[in-house]
PDB file of C-alpha atoms in Angstrom:
ATOM      1  CA  UNK A   1      -0.223   0.070   0.017  1.00  0.00           C
ATOM      2  CA  UNK A   2       2.890   2.478   0.603  1.00  0.00           C
ATOM      3  CA  UNK A   3       4.299   2.370  -2.809  1.00  0.00           C
ATOM      4  CA  UNK A   4       0.411   3.204  -4.398  1.00  0.00           C
ATOM      5  CA  UNK A   5       0.427   5.997  -1.584  1.00  0.00           C
ATOM      6  CA  UNK A   6       4.099   7.287  -2.876  1.00  0.00           C
ATOM      7  CA  UNK A   7       3.127   7.252  -6.570  1.00  0.00           C
ATOM      8  CA  UNK A   8       0.153   9.241  -5.762  1.00  0.00           C
ATOM      9  CA  UNK A   9       2.131  11.701  -3.866  1.00  0.00           C
ATOM     10  CA  UNK A  10       4.500  12.206  -6.222  1.00  0.00           C
ATOM     11  CA  UNK A  11       1.417  12.540  -8.863  1.00  0.00           C
ATOM     12  CA  UNK A  12       0.150  15.255  -6.870  1.00  0.00           C
ATOM     13  CA  UNK A  13       3.354  17.142  -6.177  1.00  0.00           C
ATOM     14  CA  UNK A  14       3.933  17.335 -10.005  1.00  0.00           C
ATOM     15  CA  UNK A  15       0.371  18.823 -10.734  1.00  0.00           C
ATOM     16  CA  UNK A  16       0.664  21.182  -7.478  1.00  0.00           C
ATOM     17  CA  UNK A  17       4.029  22.850  -8.530  1.00  0.00           C
ATOM     18  CA  UNK A  18       3.113  24.761 -11.378  1.00  0.00           C
ATOM     19  CA  UNK A  19      -0.229  25.764  -9.398  1.00  0.00           C
ATOM     20  CA  UNK A  20       1.588  27.095  -6.622  1.00  0.00           C
ATOM     21  CA  UNK A  21       4.264  29.289  -9.004  1.00  0.00           C
ATOM     22  CA  UNK A  22       1.237  30.461 -10.881  1.00  0.00           C
ATOM     23  CA  UNK A  23      -0.846  31.221  -7.767  1.00  0.00           C
ATOM     24  CA  UNK A  24      -0.623  34.929  -8.596  1.00  0.00           C
ATOM     25  CA  UNK A  25      -2.441  34.585 -11.732  1.00  0.00           C
ATOM     26  CA  UNK A  26      -4.644  31.861 -10.496  1.00  0.00           C
ATOM     27  CA  UNK A  27      -5.962  34.134  -7.835  1.00  0.00           C
ATOM     28  CA  UNK A  28      -6.453  36.876 -10.303  1.00  0.00           C
ATOM     29  CA  UNK A  29      -8.593  34.689 -12.443  1.00  0.00           C
ATOM     30  CA  UNK A  30     -10.559  33.780  -9.493  1.00  0.00           C
ATOM     31  CA  UNK A  31     -11.417  37.075  -8.733  1.00  0.00           C
ATOM     32  CA  UNK A  32     -12.589  37.398 -12.115  1.00  0.00           C
ATOM     33  CA  UNK A  33     -14.766  34.388 -12.000  1.00  0.00           C
ATOM     34  CA  UNK A  34     -18.639  34.992 -11.156  1.00  0.00           C
ATOM     35  CA  UNK A  35     -20.601  33.237  -8.783  1.00  0.00           C
ATOM     36  CA  UNK A  36     -21.629  30.643 -11.353  1.00  0.00           C
ATOM     37  CA  UNK A  37     -18.896  30.059 -13.290  1.00  0.00           C
ATOM     38  CA  UNK A  38     -17.156  29.400 -10.058  1.00  0.00           C
ATOM     39  CA  UNK A  39     -19.675  26.763  -8.532  1.00  0.00           C
ATOM     40  CA  UNK A  40     -19.425  24.787 -11.925  1.00  0.00           C
ATOM     41  CA  UNK A  41     -15.526  25.016 -11.312  1.00  0.00           C
ATOM     42  CA  UNK A  42     -16.068  23.700  -7.817  1.00  0.00           C
ATOM     43  CA  UNK A  43     -18.328  20.412  -8.927  1.00  0.00           C
ATOM     44  CA  UNK A  44     -15.937  19.853 -11.765  1.00  0.00           C
ATOM     45  CA  UNK A  45     -13.202  19.981  -9.009  1.00  0.00           C
ATOM     46  CA  UNK A  46     -14.881  17.467  -6.723  1.00  0.00           C
ATOM     47  CA  UNK A  47     -16.160  15.125  -9.525  1.00  0.00           C
ATOM     48  CA  UNK A  48     -12.277  15.245 -10.532  1.00  0.00           C
ATOM     49  CA  UNK A  49     -11.492  14.377  -7.230  1.00  0.00           C
ATOM     50  CA  UNK A  50     -13.882  11.255  -6.601  1.00  0.00           C
ATOM     51  CA  UNK A  51     -13.031  10.057 -10.053  1.00  0.00           C
ATOM     52  CA  UNK A  52      -9.167  10.017  -8.938  1.00  0.00           C
ATOM     53  CA  UNK A  53     -10.235   8.536  -5.479  1.00  0.00           C
ATOM     54  CA  UNK A  54     -12.171   5.845  -7.217  1.00  0.00           C
ATOM     55  CA  UNK A  55      -8.722   5.179  -9.518  1.00  0.00           C
ATOM     56  CA  UNK A  56      -6.585   4.602  -6.711  1.00  0.00           C
ATOM     57  CA  UNK A  57      -8.936   2.360  -4.867  1.00  0.00           C
ATOM     58  CA  UNK A  58      -9.192   0.076  -7.988  1.00  0.00           C
ATOM     59  CA  UNK A  59      -5.552  -0.006  -8.000  1.00  0.00           C
ATOM     60  CA  UNK A  60      -5.588  -1.179  -4.433  1.00  0.00           C
ATOM     61  CA  UNK A  61      -8.033  -3.727  -5.231  1.00  0.00           C
ATOM     62  CA  UNK A  62      -6.102  -4.868  -8.456  1.00  0.00           C
ATOM     63  CA  UNK A  63      -3.258  -5.245  -6.006  1.00  0.00           C
ATOM     64  CA  UNK A  64      -5.337  -7.076  -3.530  1.00  0.00           C
ATOM     65  CA  UNK A  65      -6.961  -9.314  -5.881  1.00  0.00           C
ATOM     66  CA  UNK A  66      -3.480 -10.238  -7.104  1.00  0.00           C
ATOM     67  CA  UNK A  67      -1.795 -10.953  -3.822  1.00  0.00           C
ATOM     68  CA  UNK A  68      -4.879 -13.361  -3.018  1.00  0.00           C
ATOM     69  CA  UNK A  69      -4.356 -15.202  -6.578  1.00  0.00           C
ATOM     70  CA  UNK A  70      -0.470 -15.411  -5.855  1.00  0.00           C
ATOM     71  CA  UNK A  71      -1.331 -16.702  -2.372  1.00  0.00           C
ATOM     72  CA  UNK A  72      -3.779 -19.420  -4.122  1.00  0.00           C
ATOM     73  CA  UNK A  73      -1.594 -20.551  -6.590  1.00  0.00           C
ATOM     74  CA  UNK A  74       2.013 -21.247  -5.488  1.00  0.00           C
ATOM     75  CA  UNK A  75       2.987 -21.269  -9.232  1.00  0.00           C
ATOM     76  CA  UNK A  76       1.984 -17.210  -9.675  1.00  0.00           C
ATOM     77  CA  UNK A  77       3.425 -16.584  -6.350  1.00  0.00           C
ATOM     78  CA  UNK A  78       6.859 -17.330  -7.835  1.00  0.00           C
ATOM     79  CA  UNK A  79       6.304 -14.678 -10.854  1.00  0.00           C
ATOM     80  CA  UNK A  80       6.859 -10.970 -10.361  1.00  0.00           C
ATOM     81  CA  UNK A  81       3.532  -8.690  -9.560  1.00  0.00           C
ATOM     82  CA  UNK A  82       2.416  -6.387 -12.177  1.00  0.00           C
ATOM     83  CA  UNK A  83       4.400  -3.385 -10.031  1.00  0.00           C
ATOM     84  CA  UNK A  84       7.193  -5.241  -9.928  1.00  0.00           C
ATOM     85  CA  UNK A  85       7.009  -5.754 -13.871  1.00  0.00           C
ATOM     86  CA  UNK A  86       6.431  -2.430 -14.211  1.00  0.00           C
ATOM     87  CA  UNK A  87       9.265  -1.177 -12.636  1.00  0.00           C
ATOM     88  CA  UNK A  88      11.974  -3.372 -14.125  1.00  0.00           C
ATOM     89  CA  UNK A  89      10.303  -2.726 -17.612  1.00  0.00           C
ATOM     90  CA  UNK A  90      10.379   1.089 -17.378  1.00  0.00           C
ATOM     91  CA  UNK A  91      11.753   2.319 -14.154  1.00  0.00           C
ATOM     92  CA  UNK A  92      14.876   0.359 -13.278  1.00  0.00           C
ATOM     93  CA  UNK A  93      15.298  -2.180 -15.758  1.00  0.00           C
ATOM     94  CA  UNK A  94      17.101  -5.725 -15.469  1.00  0.00           C
ATOM     95  CA  UNK A  95      19.918  -3.807 -13.077  1.00  0.00           C
ATOM     96  CA  UNK A  96      21.318  -7.179 -11.784  1.00  0.00           C
ATOM     97  CA  UNK A  97      21.942  -8.591 -15.379  1.00  0.00           C
ATOM     98  CA  UNK A  98      23.620  -5.218 -16.213  1.00  0.00           C
ATOM     99  CA  UNK A  99      25.529  -5.083 -13.168  1.00  0.00           C
ATOM    100  CA  UNK A 100      26.566  -8.703 -13.785  1.00  0.00           C
ATOM    101  CA  UNK A 101      28.201  -7.717 -17.092  1.00  0.00           C
ATOM    102  CA  UNK A 102      31.801  -5.711 -17.125  1.00  0.00           C
ATOM    103  CA  UNK A 103      30.763  -3.298 -19.996  1.00  0.00           C
ATOM    104  CA  UNK A 104      33.960  -1.715 -20.158  1.00  0.00           C
ATOM    105  CA  UNK A 105      34.788   0.845 -22.428  1.00  0.00           C
ATOM    106  CA  UNK A 106      38.284  -0.200 -24.008  1.00  0.00           C
ATOM    107  CA  UNK A 107      38.672   2.994 -25.688  1.00  0.00           C
ATOM    108  CA  UNK A 108      38.327   5.054 -22.652  1.00  0.00           C
ATOM    109  CA  UNK A 109      41.503   4.015 -20.649  1.00  0.00           C
ATOM    110  CA  UNK A 110      43.455   6.567 -18.763  1.00  0.00           C
ATOM    111  CA  UNK A 111      46.675   5.390 -17.028  1.00  0.00           C
ATOM    112  CA  UNK A 112      45.507   1.930 -16.797  1.00  0.00           C
ATOM    113  CA  UNK A 113      41.848   3.189 -15.412  1.00  0.00           C
ATOM    114  CA  UNK A 114      38.994   1.925 -17.640  1.00  0.00           C
ATOM    115  CA  UNK A 115      35.504   3.572 -17.831  1.00  0.00           C
ATOM    116  CA  UNK A 116      32.826   1.438 -16.966  1.00  0.00           C
ATOM    117  CA  UNK A 117      29.788   1.758 -19.454  1.00  0.00           C
ATOM    118  CA  UNK A 118      27.034   2.646 -16.861  1.00  0.00           C
ATOM    119  CA  UNK A 119      23.444   1.266 -17.088  1.00  0.00           C
ATOM    120  CA  UNK A 120      21.214   3.650 -18.091  1.00  0.00           C
ATOM    121  CA  UNK A 121      17.594   3.032 -16.473  1.00  0.00           C
ATOM    122  CA  UNK A 122      14.513   2.658 -18.889  1.00  0.00           C
ATOM    123  CA  UNK A 123      12.973   5.978 -17.738  1.00  0.00           C
ATOM    124  CA  UNK A 124      15.917   8.015 -18.205  1.00  0.00           C
ATOM    125  CA  UNK A 125      16.121   6.353 -21.690  1.00  0.00           C
ATOM    126  CA  UNK A 126      12.566   7.466 -22.394  1.00  0.00           C
ATOM    127  CA  UNK A 127      13.138  11.227 -20.915  1.00  0.00           C
ATOM    128  CA  UNK A 128      16.088  11.768 -23.062  1.00  0.00           C
ATOM    129  CA  UNK A 129      14.567  10.313 -26.265  1.00  0.00           C
ATOM    130  CA  UNK A 130      11.432  12.329 -25.412  1.00  0.00           C
ATOM    131  CA  UNK A 131      13.767  15.669 -25.450  1.00  0.00           C
ATOM    132  CA  UNK A 132      14.970  14.857 -28.801  1.00  0.00           C
ATOM    133  CA  UNK A 133      11.391  14.557 -29.927  1.00  0.00           C
ATOM    134  CA  UNK A 134      10.288  17.431 -27.969  1.00  0.00           C
ATOM    135  CA  UNK A 135      13.343  19.695 -29.465  1.00  0.00           C
ATOM    136  CA  UNK A 136      12.621  18.480 -33.001  1.00  0.00           C
ATOM    137  CA  UNK A 137       8.778  19.261 -32.915  1.00  0.00           C
ATOM    138  CA  UNK A 138       9.663  22.691 -30.937  1.00  0.00           C
ATOM    139  CA  UNK A 139      12.409  23.447 -33.680  1.00  0.00           C
ATOM    140  CA  UNK A 140       9.856  22.894 -36.703  1.00  0.00           C
ATOM    141  CA  UNK A 141       7.059  24.655 -34.990  1.00  0.00           C
ATOM    142  CA  UNK A 142       8.898  28.253 -34.149  1.00  0.00           C
ATOM    143  CA  UNK A 143      11.609  28.244 -37.083  1.00  0.00           C
ATOM    144  CA  UNK A 144      10.474  26.097 -39.972  1.00  0.00           C
ATOM    145  CA  UNK A 145       6.973  26.546 -39.905  1.00  0.00           C
ATOM    146  CA  UNK A 146       7.138  29.819 -38.015  1.00  0.00           C
ATOM    147  CA  UNK A 147       3.844  29.112 -36.482  1.00  0.00           C
ATOM    148  CA  UNK A 148       4.813  29.860 -32.933  1.00  0.00           C
ATOM    149  CA  UNK A 149       5.453  33.307 -31.787  1.00  0.00           C
ATOM    150  CA  UNK A 150       9.332  34.135 -30.213  1.00  0.00           C
ATOM    151  CA  UNK A 151       9.811  36.113 -27.311  1.00  0.00           C
ATOM    152  CA  UNK A 152      10.379  39.294 -28.995  1.00  0.00           C
ATOM    153  CA  UNK A 153       7.250  38.568 -30.708  1.00  0.00           C
ATOM    154  CA  UNK A 154       5.256  37.504 -27.824  1.00  0.00           C
ATOM    155  CA  UNK A 155       6.610  41.016 -25.696  1.00  0.00           C
ATOM    156  CA  UNK A 156       5.600  42.962 -28.778  1.00  0.00           C
ATOM    157  CA  UNK A 157       1.953  41.843 -28.820  1.00  0.00           C
ATOM    158  CA  UNK A 158       2.052  42.232 -25.154  1.00  0.00           C
ATOM    159  CA  UNK A 159       2.750  45.947 -25.721  1.00  0.00           C
ATOM    160  CA  UNK A 160       0.529  46.266 -28.348  1.00  0.00           C
ATOM    161  CA  UNK A 161      -2.632  44.872 -26.101  1.00  0.00           C
ATOM    162  CA  UNK A 162      -1.482  47.040 -23.414  1.00  0.00           C
ATOM    163  CA  UNK A 163      -1.455  50.135 -26.127  1.00  0.00           C
ATOM    164  CA  UNK A 164      -4.815  48.977 -26.747  1.00  0.00           C
ATOM    165  CA  UNK A 165      -5.945  48.741 -23.310  1.00  0.00           C
ATOM    166  CA  UNK A 166      -4.516  52.434 -22.794  1.00  0.00           C
ATOM    167  CA  UNK A 167      -6.425  53.971 -25.182  1.00  0.00           C
ATOM    168  CA  UNK A 168      -9.747  52.183 -24.029  1.00  0.00           C
ATOM    169  CA  UNK A 169      -9.126  53.539 -20.415  1.00  0.00           C
ATOM    170  CA  UNK A 170      -8.389  57.076 -21.843  1.00  0.00           C
ATOM    171  CA  UNK A 171     -11.342  57.024 -24.148  1.00  0.00           C
ATOM    172  CA  UNK A 172     -13.536  55.955 -21.740  1.00  0.00           C
ATOM    173  CA  UNK A 173     -11.893  58.738 -19.029  1.00  0.00           C
ATOM    174  CA  UNK A 174     -12.444  61.456 -21.840  1.00  0.00           C
ATOM    175  CA  UNK A 175     -16.024  60.245 -22.255  1.00  0.00           C
ATOM    176  CA  UNK A 176     -16.698  60.884 -18.625  1.00  0.00           C
ATOM    177  CA  UNK A 177     -15.484  64.302 -18.649  1.00  0.00           C
ATOM    178  CA  UNK A 178     -18.428  66.675 -18.448  1.00  0.00           C
ATOM    179  CA  UNK A 179     -19.004  70.237 -16.565  1.00  0.00           C
ATOM    180  CA  UNK A 180     -19.597  68.657 -13.230  1.00  0.00           C
ATOM    181  CA  UNK A 181     -16.169  66.750 -13.034  1.00  0.00           C
ATOM    182  CA  UNK A 182     -13.535  69.298 -15.263  1.00  0.00           C
ATOM    183  CA  UNK A 183     -10.733  70.630 -13.442  1.00  0.00           C
ATOM    184  CA  UNK A 184      -8.772  73.328 -14.509  1.00  0.00           C
ATOM    185  CA  UNK A 185      -5.337  72.258 -16.200  1.00  0.00           C
ATOM    186  CA  UNK A 186      -2.512  74.266 -16.391  1.00  0.00           C
ATOM    187  CA  UNK A 187      -0.333  72.066 -18.081  1.00  0.00           C
ATOM    188  CA  UNK A 188       1.931  73.447 -20.736  1.00  0.00           C
ATOM    189  CA  UNK A 189       0.361  70.810 -23.437  1.00  0.00           C
ATOM    190  CA  UNK A 190      -3.672  71.645 -22.146  1.00  0.00           C
ATOM    191  CA  UNK A 191      -2.497  75.317 -22.582  1.00  0.00           C
ATOM    192  CA  UNK A 192      -0.734  74.916 -26.110  1.00  0.00           C
ATOM    193  CA  UNK A 193      -3.834  73.010 -27.098  1.00  0.00           C
ATOM    194  CA  UNK A 194      -6.398  75.445 -25.934  1.00  0.00           C
ATOM    195  CA  UNK A 195      -4.328  78.276 -27.226  1.00  0.00           C
ATOM    196  CA  UNK A 196      -4.739  76.802 -30.872  1.00  0.00           C
ATOM    197  CA  UNK A 197      -8.387  75.983 -30.462  1.00  0.00           C
ATOM    198  CA  UNK A 198      -9.065  79.535 -29.459  1.00  0.00           C
ATOM    199  CA  UNK A 199      -7.149  81.208 -32.415  1.00  0.00           C
ATOM    200  CA  UNK A 200      -9.178  78.863 -34.471  1.00  0.00           C
ATOM    201  CA  UNK A 201     -12.539  79.281 -33.015  1.00  0.00           C
ATOM    202  CA  UNK A 202     -13.017  81.923 -30.691  1.00  0.00           C
ATOM    203  CA  UNK A 203     -10.653  85.023 -31.740  1.00  0.00           C
ATOM    204  CA  UNK A 204     -13.050  86.208 -34.224  1.00  0.00           C
ATOM    205  CA  UNK A 205     -15.793  87.319 -30.905  1.00  0.00           C
ATOM    206  CA  UNK A 206     -13.531  87.710 -28.204  1.00  0.00           C
ATOM    207  CA  UNK A 207     -10.254  88.639 -30.139  1.00  0.00           C
ATOM    208  CA  UNK A 208      -6.761  87.323 -30.048  1.00  0.00           C
ATOM    209  CA  UNK A 209      -5.746  88.673 -26.453  1.00  0.00           C
ATOM    210  CA  UNK A 210      -9.189  87.746 -25.217  1.00  0.00           C
ATOM    211  CA  UNK A 211     -10.250  91.593 -24.858  1.00  0.00           C
ATOM    212  CA  UNK A 212     -13.365  90.883 -26.507  1.00  0.00           C
ATOM    213  CA  UNK A 213     -15.226  92.361 -29.427  1.00  0.00           C
ATOM    214  CA  UNK A 214     -18.810  90.555 -30.762  1.00  0.00           C
ATOM    215  CA  UNK A 215     -18.433  88.807 -27.103  1.00  0.00           C
ATOM    216  CA  UNK A 216     -17.226  89.893 -23.899  1.00  0.00           C
ATOM    217  CA  UNK A 217     -13.644  90.535 -22.637  1.00  0.00           C
ATOM    218  CA  UNK A 218     -12.638  87.573 -21.374  1.00  0.00           C
ATOM    219  CA  UNK A 219      -9.277  89.144 -19.333  1.00  0.00           C
ATOM    220  CA  UNK A 220     -11.211  90.950 -16.866  1.00  0.00           C
ATOM    221  CA  UNK A 221     -12.930  89.536 -13.997  1.00  0.00           C
ATOM    222  CA  UNK A 222     -16.437  90.200 -14.898  1.00  0.00           C
ATOM    223  CA  UNK A 223     -18.526  86.966 -16.178  1.00  0.00           C
ATOM    224  CA  UNK A 224     -22.016  87.010 -17.528  1.00  0.00           C
ATOM    225  CA  UNK A 225     -22.138  83.053 -16.934  1.00  0.00           C
ATOM    226  CA  UNK A 226     -19.763  82.297 -14.110  1.00  0.00           C
ATOM    227  CA  UNK A 227     -16.067  82.448 -13.905  1.00  0.00           C
ATOM    228  CA  UNK A 228     -15.112  79.259 -12.745  1.00  0.00           C
ATOM    229  CA  UNK A 229     -13.593  76.367 -15.213  1.00  0.00           C
ATOM    230  CA  UNK A 230     -17.027  74.325 -14.381  1.00  0.00           C
ATOM    231  CA  UNK A 231     -19.310  77.355 -15.823  1.00  0.00           C
ATOM    232  CA  UNK A 232     -16.954  78.121 -18.739  1.00  0.00           C
ATOM    233  CA  UNK A 233     -17.135  74.140 -19.586  1.00  0.00           C
ATOM    234  CA  UNK A 234     -21.160  74.746 -19.731  1.00  0.00           C
ATOM    235  CA  UNK A 235     -20.879  77.603 -21.893  1.00  0.00           C
ATOM    236  CA  UNK A 236     -18.487  76.526 -24.148  1.00  0.00           C
ATOM    237  CA  UNK A 237     -19.977  73.159 -24.818  1.00  0.00           C
ATOM    238  CA  UNK A 238     -23.858  73.961 -24.556  1.00  0.00           C
ATOM    239  CA  UNK A 239     -23.448  77.874 -25.889  1.00  0.00           C
ATOM    240  CA  UNK A 240     -25.897  80.474 -25.225  1.00  0.00           C
ATOM    241  CA  UNK A 241     -27.746  81.030 -28.276  1.00  0.00           C
ATOM    242  CA  UNK A 242     -29.604  83.760 -27.667  1.00  0.00           C
ATOM    243  CA  UNK A 243     -26.314  85.751 -27.326  1.00  0.00           C
ATOM    244  CA  UNK A 244     -25.038  84.120 -30.506  1.00  0.00           C
ATOM    245  CA  UNK A 245     -22.693  81.730 -28.579  1.00  0.00           C
ATOM    246  CA  UNK A 246     -22.882  78.437 -30.259  1.00  0.00           C
ATOM    247  CA  UNK A 247     -22.426  75.014 -29.155  1.00  0.00           C
ATOM    248  CA  UNK A 248     -19.425  73.525 -29.542  1.00  0.00           C
ATOM    249  CA  UNK A 249     -19.951  70.069 -27.752  1.00  0.00           C
ATOM    250  CA  UNK A 250     -20.314  68.474 -31.983  1.00  0.00           C
ATOM    251  CA  UNK A 251     -16.822  70.054 -32.809  1.00  0.00           C
ATOM    252  CA  UNK A 252     -14.487  70.003 -29.558  1.00  0.00           C
ATOM    253  CA  UNK A 253     -14.416  66.747 -27.451  1.00  0.00           C
ATOM    254  CA  UNK A 254     -14.358  66.987 -23.664  1.00  0.00           C
ATOM    255  CA  UNK A 255     -10.570  67.214 -23.672  1.00  0.00           C
ATOM    256  CA  UNK A 256     -10.465  69.813 -26.086  1.00  0.00           C
ATOM    257  CA  UNK A 257     -13.440  72.041 -23.786  1.00  0.00           C
ATOM    258  CA  UNK A 258     -11.265  71.707 -21.149  1.00  0.00           C
ATOM    259  CA  UNK A 259      -8.444  72.772 -22.403  1.00  0.00           C
ATOM    260  CA  UNK A 260      -9.878  75.825 -23.826  1.00  0.00           C
ATOM    261  CA  UNK A 261     -11.652  76.580 -20.807  1.00  0.00           C
ATOM    262  CA  UNK A 262      -8.042  76.559 -19.017  1.00  0.00           C
ATOM    263  CA  UNK A 263      -6.739  78.721 -21.195  1.00  0.00           C
ATOM    264  CA  UNK A 264      -8.999  81.286 -21.142  1.00  0.00           C
ATOM    265  CA  UNK A 265      -9.033  81.267 -17.288  1.00  0.00           C
ATOM    266  CA  UNK A 266      -4.732  81.432 -17.509  1.00  0.00           C
ATOM    267  CA  UNK A 267      -5.377  84.870 -19.289  1.00  0.00           C
ATOM    268  CA  UNK A 268      -6.958  86.594 -16.346  1.00  0.00           C
ATOM    269  CA  UNK A 269      -4.343  88.973 -15.039  1.00  0.00           C
ATOM    270  CA  UNK A 270      -3.174  90.011 -18.799  1.00  0.00           C
ATOM    271  CA  UNK A 271      -3.953  93.369 -20.238  1.00  0.00           C
ATOM    272  CA  UNK A 272      -5.273  93.572 -23.708  1.00  0.00           C
ATOM    273  CA  UNK A 273      -4.804  95.702 -26.472  1.00  0.00           C
ATOM    274  CA  UNK A 274      -8.082  97.124 -26.672  1.00  0.00           C
ATOM    275  CA  UNK A 275     -10.287  95.526 -23.619  1.00  0.00           C
ATOM    276  CA  UNK A 276     -14.053  95.741 -23.946  1.00  0.00           C
ATOM    277  CA  UNK A 277     -15.884  97.397 -21.054  1.00  0.00           C
ATOM    278  CA  UNK A 278     -16.800  94.694 -18.294  1.00  0.00           C
ATOM    279  CA  UNK A 279     -19.597  93.003 -18.646  1.00  0.00           C
ATOM    280  CA  UNK A 280     -21.811  91.038 -16.076  1.00  0.00           C
ATOM    281  CA  UNK A 281     -20.840  90.319 -12.425  1.00  0.00           C
ATOM    282  CA  UNK A 282     -17.572  90.409 -10.644  1.00  0.00           C
ATOM    283  CA  UNK A 283     -16.336  87.069  -9.759  1.00  0.00           C
ATOM    284  CA  UNK A 284     -13.897  86.594  -6.993  1.00  0.00           C
ATOM    285  CA  UNK A 285     -13.737  83.040  -6.235  1.00  0.00           C
ATOM    286  CA  UNK A 286     -10.379  81.417  -6.677  1.00  0.00           C
ATOM    287  CA  UNK A 287     -12.098  78.174  -4.718  1.00  0.00           C
ATOM    288  CA  UNK A 288     -10.064  74.667  -6.083  1.00  0.00           C
ATOM    289  CA  UNK A 289      -7.714  77.059  -7.885  1.00  0.00           C
ATOM    290  CA  UNK A 290      -9.747  77.962 -11.007  1.00  0.00           C
ATOM    291  CA  UNK A 291      -8.593  81.153 -11.353  1.00  0.00           C
ATOM    292  CA  UNK A 292      -4.678  81.667 -11.664  1.00  0.00           C
ATOM    293  CA  UNK A 293      -2.360  83.923  -9.749  1.00  0.00           C
ATOM    294  CA  UNK A 294      -2.597  87.517 -11.318  1.00  0.00           C
ATOM    295  CA  UNK A 295       1.147  87.795 -10.769  1.00  0.00           C
ATOM    296  CA  UNK A 296       1.941  84.363 -12.463  1.00  0.00           C
ATOM    297  CA  UNK A 297      -0.379  83.684 -15.368  1.00  0.00           C
ATOM    298  CA  UNK A 298       0.355  80.750 -17.245  1.00  0.00           C
ATOM    299  CA  UNK A 299      -1.164  82.453 -20.447  1.00  0.00           C
ATOM    300  CA  UNK A 300       2.303  84.561 -20.414  1.00  0.00           C
ATOM    301  CA  UNK A 301       4.062  81.276 -20.158  1.00  0.00           C
ATOM    302  CA  UNK A 302       2.946  80.311 -23.527  1.00  0.00           C
ATOM    303  CA  UNK A 303       3.625  83.659 -25.288  1.00  0.00           C
ATOM    304  CA  UNK A 304       0.175  85.309 -24.210  1.00  0.00           C
ATOM    305  CA  UNK A 305       0.157  88.990 -23.104  1.00  0.00           C
ATOM    306  CA  UNK A 306      -1.374  91.801 -24.663  1.00  0.00           C
ATOM    307  CA  UNK A 307      -0.732  90.699 -28.293  1.00  0.00           C
ATOM    308  CA  UNK A 308      -1.566  87.062 -27.827  1.00  0.00           C
ATOM    309  CA  UNK A 309      -4.553  85.161 -28.727  1.00  0.00           C
ATOM    310  CA  UNK A 310      -7.353  83.436 -26.590  1.00  0.00           C
ATOM    311  CA  UNK A 311     -10.290  81.259 -26.794  1.00  0.00           C
ATOM    312  CA  UNK A 312     -14.186  81.899 -27.654  1.00  0.00           C
ATOM    313  CA  UNK A 313     -16.838  82.195 -24.799  1.00  0.00           C
TER     314      UNK A 313
END
């Protein structure tokens, strides 16, 4: 019985070692499985466990029956059991017969010391032959046929997948940006993008330096519809039709509207060449850093002073 338990323990170790080495990936997969799928996996595992237990019991019963027959029939008792036959054929071989023959290698003689041609167990011969077969299949699959991906190709594929996932995450974050959660962005990239959009779409009504024209002055602290970034985002997105301000949500994406809103706020504290008279109400709030410091205007950092360009309302 001990030998069967030993075989079972070795098989369990062989199958459990790769699983233990990949415990992190397995845990991540389990976390992504739903309750129904997890229940199915558990049921399948229980069924496989029962089948394995039945196989062990069958082997034990076969061994028990074989021992009974061997004891009842003296002729069978002299024959080796199936386990001994299996070991002799596949594991140990006929070691006694091999060792009884002195297989010295005549061509390997050094200072009178000859090398013994050691016996190789059958299982080691099978393993060695298997490695040769696997090497031929591996070479043919990856090199000759070119079906398999090399390490570099797998790495590049993972980079491609990661780039697609990053783009999807960025698109999702971009789609969720609106007038309720927008924040001012004074980064160089955002201000540069906002300046370009302002010059293209807004300077005609608000002047290139934000001093105003058909539209109101954007460089002073007076605002008709509110002066924080959320107010500007909303006005640019939906427009003010009754005052001639068209909605830009179909022409600019949320990130572009955020950039142009931040650029408009960055013009606070600049001096337009011909500023229009103040319109609306004085907006002094500086909550959440919506309005830049008058002494340091981000618009000035991107070349927007009295002769700079600005964005539309």
